[in-house]
Amino acid sequence: MELLTKCPLFKGIDYEVISQLLNQIPYQVKKYEKDHMIAQSGEECRSLMIVLKGSVKGEMIDYSGKAIKIEDIEPPRPLAIAFLFGANNTCPVNIVANQSVEILHIPKKSVVSMMQLNSTVLNNFMNIISSKTQFLSDKIRFLSFQTIRGKIAHYLLQLAGPVDGEIILSKSQEELANMFGVTRPSLGRALRELHNEGIIEAKGKSIKIANREALIKQLKK
């Protein structure tokens, strides 16, 4: 129960309350061995899954049959939570065990019951879904820019607003690369180029717009 207090769905809820909630609903804890496919892409999401022990990976299969890893998921993160409800509530990727794992399975009806029993669970669920929607909205916006430099320019100008002051990035380069839909090395190279050209001054997570006009021009390339 203490582990579940760190799960986004149960954020701000005491472990005793989580225990009481789970005592009122059906759920299962299942064990899987390494390389076991826990869920398959296109399979209906019938329950909310939360990693309790070990780690799993989300992967997609390309047209040649090659498996492409999307991400590793550690405890106590939920799996495919945004796909639990909706008209097309199917798993978007294959979920495979990286090692021996334990997964908490909470049926869809039990998730609804928890939301009805505890408003914090409902609020956390809505925040998770909203954050994912906002992330995808930002990603679509960044995909409209053809160059990495254009994506960086849009992001920095959005953060800075009308004032050219110091910007402290809240996201890591890996998170930004994921949001921009580019690789981390490509993002790092583009940042160095903008720095070397005197358009920005970058030092770690601190960035200052040195030439706003030149940065705006990046949006049109």
CSV table of C-alpha atoms in Angstrom, one decimal:
chain,number,residue,atom,x,y,z
A,1,MET,CA,0.0,0.0,0.0
A,2,GLU,CA,2.9,2.4,0.7
A,3,LEU,CA,4.1,1.8,-2.9
A,4,LEU,CA,0.7,2.7,-4.2
A,5,THR,CA,0.8,6.1,-2.4
A,6,LYS,CA,3.5,7.0,-5.0
A,7,CYS,CA,1.2,6.0,-8.0
A,8,PRO,CA,-0.2,9.1,-9.8
A,9,LEU,CA,-3.7,7.6,-9.4
A,10,PHE,CA,-3.5,7.6,-5.6
A,11,LYS,CA,-1.5,10.8,-5.2
A,12,GLY,CA,-2.4,12.5,-1.9
A,13,ILE,CA,-4.2,9.5,-0.5
A,14,ASP,CA,-3.0,7.8,2.7
A,15,TYR,CA,-2.1,4.1,2.4
A,16,GLU,CA,-4.8,3.2,4.9
A,17,VAL,CA,-7.4,4.8,2.7
A,18,ILE,CA,-6.0,3.0,-0.3
A,19,SER,CA,-6.3,-0.3,1.6
A,20,GLN,CA,-9.9,0.5,2.5
A,21,LEU,CA,-10.7,1.3,-1.1
A,22,LEU,CA,-9.2,-1.9,-2.4
A,23,ASN,CA,-11.0,-3.9,0.2
A,24,GLN,CA,-14.3,-2.7,-1.3
A,25,ILE,CA,-13.6,-3.7,-4.9
A,26,PRO,CA,-12.4,-6.8,-6.8
A,27,TYR,CA,-8.8,-6.7,-8.0
A,28,GLN,CA,-6.0,-9.2,-8.8
A,29,VAL,CA,-2.2,-9.2,-8.5
A,30,LYS,CA,-0.7,-11.3,-11.2
A,31,LYS,CA,2.9,-12.4,-11.7
A,32,TYR,CA,4.6,-12.6,-15.1
A,33,GLU,CA,8.0,-14.0,-16.1
A,34,LYS,CA,10.6,-12.2,-18.2
A,35,ASP,CA,9.6,-11.7,-21.9
A,36,HIS,CA,6.0,-12.6,-21.2
A,37,MET,CA,3.5,-10.5,-23.2
A,38,ILE,CA,1.2,-8.9,-20.6
A,39,ALA,CA,-1.0,-7.1,-23.2
A,40,GLN,CA,-1.0,-7.1,-27.0
A,41,SER,CA,-1.4,-4.1,-29.2
A,42,GLY,CA,-5.1,-3.9,-30.3
A,43,GLU,CA,-6.3,-5.9,-27.4
A,44,GLU,CA,-9.2,-4.4,-25.4
A,45,CYS,CA,-8.2,-2.7,-22.1
A,46,ARG,CA,-10.5,-4.4,-19.6
A,47,SER,CA,-8.6,-3.4,-16.5
A,48,LEU,CA,-6.3,-0.8,-15.1
A,49,MET,CA,-2.8,-2.2,-14.7
A,50,ILE,CA,-0.2,-0.8,-12.3
A,51,VAL,CA,3.3,-2.1,-12.1
A,52,LEU,CA,4.1,-3.2,-8.5
A,53,LYS,CA,7.4,-5.0,-9.0
A,54,GLY,CA,10.0,-5.3,-11.8
A,55,SER,CA,9.7,-3.3,-15.0
A,56,VAL,CA,7.9,-3.7,-18.3
A,57,LYS,CA,8.4,-2.2,-21.8
A,58,GLY,CA,6.0,-0.8,-24.3
A,59,GLU,CA,7.0,-1.8,-27.8
A,60,MET,CA,5.6,-1.6,-31.4
A,61,ILE,CA,6.2,-4.0,-34.2
A,62,ASP,CA,7.1,-2.4,-37.6
A,63,TYR,CA,6.1,-3.7,-41.0
A,64,SER,CA,9.3,-5.8,-41.2
A,65,GLY,CA,8.5,-7.5,-37.9
A,66,LYS,CA,11.1,-5.7,-35.9
A,67,ALA,CA,10.2,-4.7,-32.3
A,68,ILE,CA,10.8,-1.0,-31.5
A,69,LYS,CA,10.9,-0.2,-27.8
A,70,ILE,CA,8.9,2.9,-26.9
A,71,GLU,CA,9.7,3.1,-23.2
A,72,ASP,CA,10.4,1.2,-20.0
A,73,ILE,CA,7.8,1.5,-17.2
A,74,GLU,CA,8.8,1.2,-13.6
A,75,PRO,CA,6.7,0.8,-10.4
A,76,PRO,CA,4.3,2.1,-9.5
A,77,ARG,CA,3.3,3.6,-12.9
A,78,PRO,CA,-0.1,2.7,-14.5
A,79,LEU,CA,-0.1,1.1,-17.9
A,80,ALA,CA,-2.2,2.6,-20.8
A,81,ILE,CA,-4.4,4.4,-18.4
A,82,ALA,CA,-5.7,6.8,-21.1
A,83,PHE,CA,-7.0,3.9,-23.1
A,84,LEU,CA,-9.2,2.3,-20.3
A,85,PHE,CA,-12.3,4.2,-21.4
A,86,GLY,CA,-13.6,5.5,-24.8
A,87,ALA,CA,-15.0,4.1,-28.0
A,88,ASN,CA,-11.7,2.6,-29.1
A,89,ASN,CA,-10.2,1.4,-25.7
A,90,THR,CA,-7.5,-0.9,-27.1
A,91,CYS,CA,-4.0,-1.1,-26.0
A,92,PRO,CA,-1.8,1.0,-28.3
A,93,VAL,CA,1.4,-1.1,-27.9
A,94,ASN,CA,2.6,-4.5,-26.8
A,95,ILE,CA,3.4,-4.6,-23.1
A,96,VAL,CA,6.2,-7.0,-22.3
A,97,ALA,CA,7.9,-8.0,-19.0
A,98,ASN,CA,11.6,-6.9,-18.8
A,99,GLN,CA,12.0,-9.3,-15.9
A,100,SER,CA,9.9,-11.1,-13.3
A,101,VAL,CA,7.1,-8.6,-12.6
A,102,GLU,CA,4.0,-8.2,-10.5
A,103,ILE,CA,1.0,-6.3,-11.9
A,104,LEU,CA,-2.0,-5.0,-10.1
A,105,HIS,CA,-5.1,-5.5,-12.2
A,106,ILE,CA,-8.2,-3.3,-11.3
A,107,PRO,CA,-11.2,-4.1,-13.5
A,108,LYS,CA,-12.8,-1.1,-15.3
A,109,LYS,CA,-16.0,-1.3,-13.1
A,110,SER,CA,-13.8,-1.3,-10.0
A,111,VAL,CA,-12.0,1.9,-11.2
A,112,VAL,CA,-15.4,3.6,-11.6
A,113,SER,CA,-16.3,2.4,-8.1
A,114,MET,CA,-13.1,3.9,-6.7
A,115,MET,CA,-13.9,7.2,-8.3
A,116,GLN,CA,-17.4,7.2,-6.8
A,117,LEU,CA,-16.0,6.3,-3.4
A,118,ASN,CA,-13.1,8.8,-3.3
A,119,SER,CA,-13.1,12.1,-5.1
A,120,THR,CA,-9.3,12.4,-4.9
A,121,VAL,CA,-9.0,9.2,-7.1
A,122,LEU,CA,-11.5,10.8,-9.6
A,123,ASN,CA,-9.5,14.1,-9.6
A,124,ASN,CA,-6.2,12.3,-10.0
A,125,PHE,CA,-7.6,10.3,-12.9
A,126,MET,CA,-8.9,13.4,-14.7
A,127,ASN,CA,-5.5,15.2,-14.1
A,128,ILE,CA,-3.6,12.2,-15.6
A,129,ILE,CA,-5.9,12.2,-18.7
A,130,SER,CA,-5.8,16.0,-19.1
A,131,SER,CA,-2.0,16.0,-18.8
A,132,LYS,CA,-1.6,13.4,-21.5
A,133,THR,CA,-4.0,15.2,-23.8
A,134,GLN,CA,-2.1,18.5,-23.3
A,135,PHE,CA,1.2,16.7,-24.0
A,136,LEU,CA,-0.2,15.2,-27.2
A,137,SER,CA,-1.6,18.7,-28.2
A,138,ASP,CA,1.8,20.2,-27.7
A,139,LYS,CA,3.4,17.4,-29.7
A,140,ILE,CA,1.1,17.9,-32.6
A,141,ARG,CA,1.9,21.6,-32.5
A,142,PHE,CA,5.6,21.0,-32.6
A,143,LEU,CA,5.3,18.5,-35.5
A,144,SER,CA,3.9,21.3,-37.6
A,145,PHE,CA,7.4,22.9,-37.6
A,146,GLN,CA,9.6,21.2,-40.2
A,147,THR,CA,13.0,21.9,-38.5
A,148,ILE,CA,14.3,21.1,-35.0
A,149,ARG,CA,15.4,24.7,-34.7
A,150,GLY,CA,11.9,25.8,-35.4
A,151,LYS,CA,10.5,23.6,-32.7
A,152,ILE,CA,13.1,24.9,-30.2
A,153,ALA,CA,12.3,28.5,-31.2
A,154,HIS,CA,8.6,28.0,-30.7
A,155,TYR,CA,9.1,26.4,-27.3
A,156,LEU,CA,11.5,29.0,-26.0
A,157,LEU,CA,9.4,32.0,-27.3
A,158,GLN,CA,6.3,30.4,-25.7
A,159,LEU,CA,8.1,30.1,-22.3
A,160,ALA,CA,9.7,33.5,-22.5
A,161,GLY,CA,6.6,35.5,-23.5
A,162,PRO,CA,7.3,39.1,-24.4
A,163,VAL,CA,10.3,39.5,-22.1
A,164,ASP,CA,13.8,38.3,-22.9
A,165,GLY,CA,14.9,37.0,-19.6
A,166,GLU,CA,16.4,33.8,-18.2
A,167,ILE,CA,14.4,30.6,-18.9
A,168,ILE,CA,14.8,27.7,-16.6
A,169,LEU,CA,13.8,24.5,-18.5
A,170,SER,CA,11.6,22.3,-16.4
A,171,LYS,CA,12.0,19.3,-18.8
A,172,SER,CA,15.1,17.3,-19.5
A,173,GLN,CA,16.6,17.1,-23.0
A,174,GLU,CA,15.2,13.6,-23.3
A,175,GLU,CA,11.7,14.8,-22.4
A,176,LEU,CA,11.9,17.7,-24.9
A,177,ALA,CA,13.2,15.4,-27.6
A,178,ASN,CA,10.2,13.1,-27.0
A,179,MET,CA,7.8,16.1,-27.1
A,180,PHE,CA,9.4,17.4,-30.3
A,181,GLY,CA,9.4,14.0,-32.0
A,182,VAL,CA,13.2,14.0,-32.5
A,183,THR,CA,16.2,12.2,-31.1
A,184,ARG,CA,18.1,13.5,-28.1
A,185,PRO,CA,21.4,13.9,-30.0
A,186,SER,CA,19.7,15.9,-32.8
A,187,LEU,CA,18.1,18.2,-30.2
A,188,GLY,CA,21.4,18.7,-28.4
A,189,ARG,CA,23.2,19.5,-31.7
A,190,ALA,CA,20.5,22.1,-32.6
A,191,LEU,CA,20.7,23.8,-29.2
A,192,ARG,CA,24.5,24.1,-29.6
A,193,GLU,CA,24.2,25.6,-33.1
A,194,LEU,CA,21.8,28.2,-31.8
A,195,HIS,CA,24.1,29.0,-28.9
A,196,ASN,CA,27.2,29.2,-31.2
A,197,GLU,CA,25.4,31.5,-33.6
A,198,GLY,CA,24.6,33.9,-30.7
A,199,ILE,CA,20.8,33.4,-31.0
A,200,ILE,CA,20.5,31.9,-27.5
A,201,GLU,CA,22.8,31.6,-24.5
A,202,ALA,CA,22.5,28.0,-23.1
A,203,LYS,CA,24.0,26.7,-19.9
A,204,GLY,CA,22.6,23.5,-18.6
A,205,LYS,CA,18.8,24.1,-18.0
A,206,SER,CA,19.3,27.8,-18.1
A,207,ILE,CA,18.6,29.5,-21.5
A,208,LYS,CA,18.5,33.2,-22.4
A,209,ILE,CA,17.3,34.5,-25.7
A,210,ALA,CA,20.1,36.7,-27.0
A,211,ASN,CA,18.6,37.6,-30.4
A,212,ARG,CA,14.8,37.4,-30.5
A,213,GLU,CA,14.5,38.5,-34.1
A,214,ALA,CA,16.9,35.7,-35.3
A,215,LEU,CA,15.0,33.2,-33.1
A,216,ILE,CA,11.6,34.2,-34.6
A,217,LYS,CA,13.1,33.7,-38.1
A,218,GLN,CA,13.7,30.0,-37.2
A,219,LEU,CA,9.9,29.6,-37.2
A,220,LYS,CA,9.7,30.3,-40.9
A,221,LYS,CA,12.4,27.9,-42.0
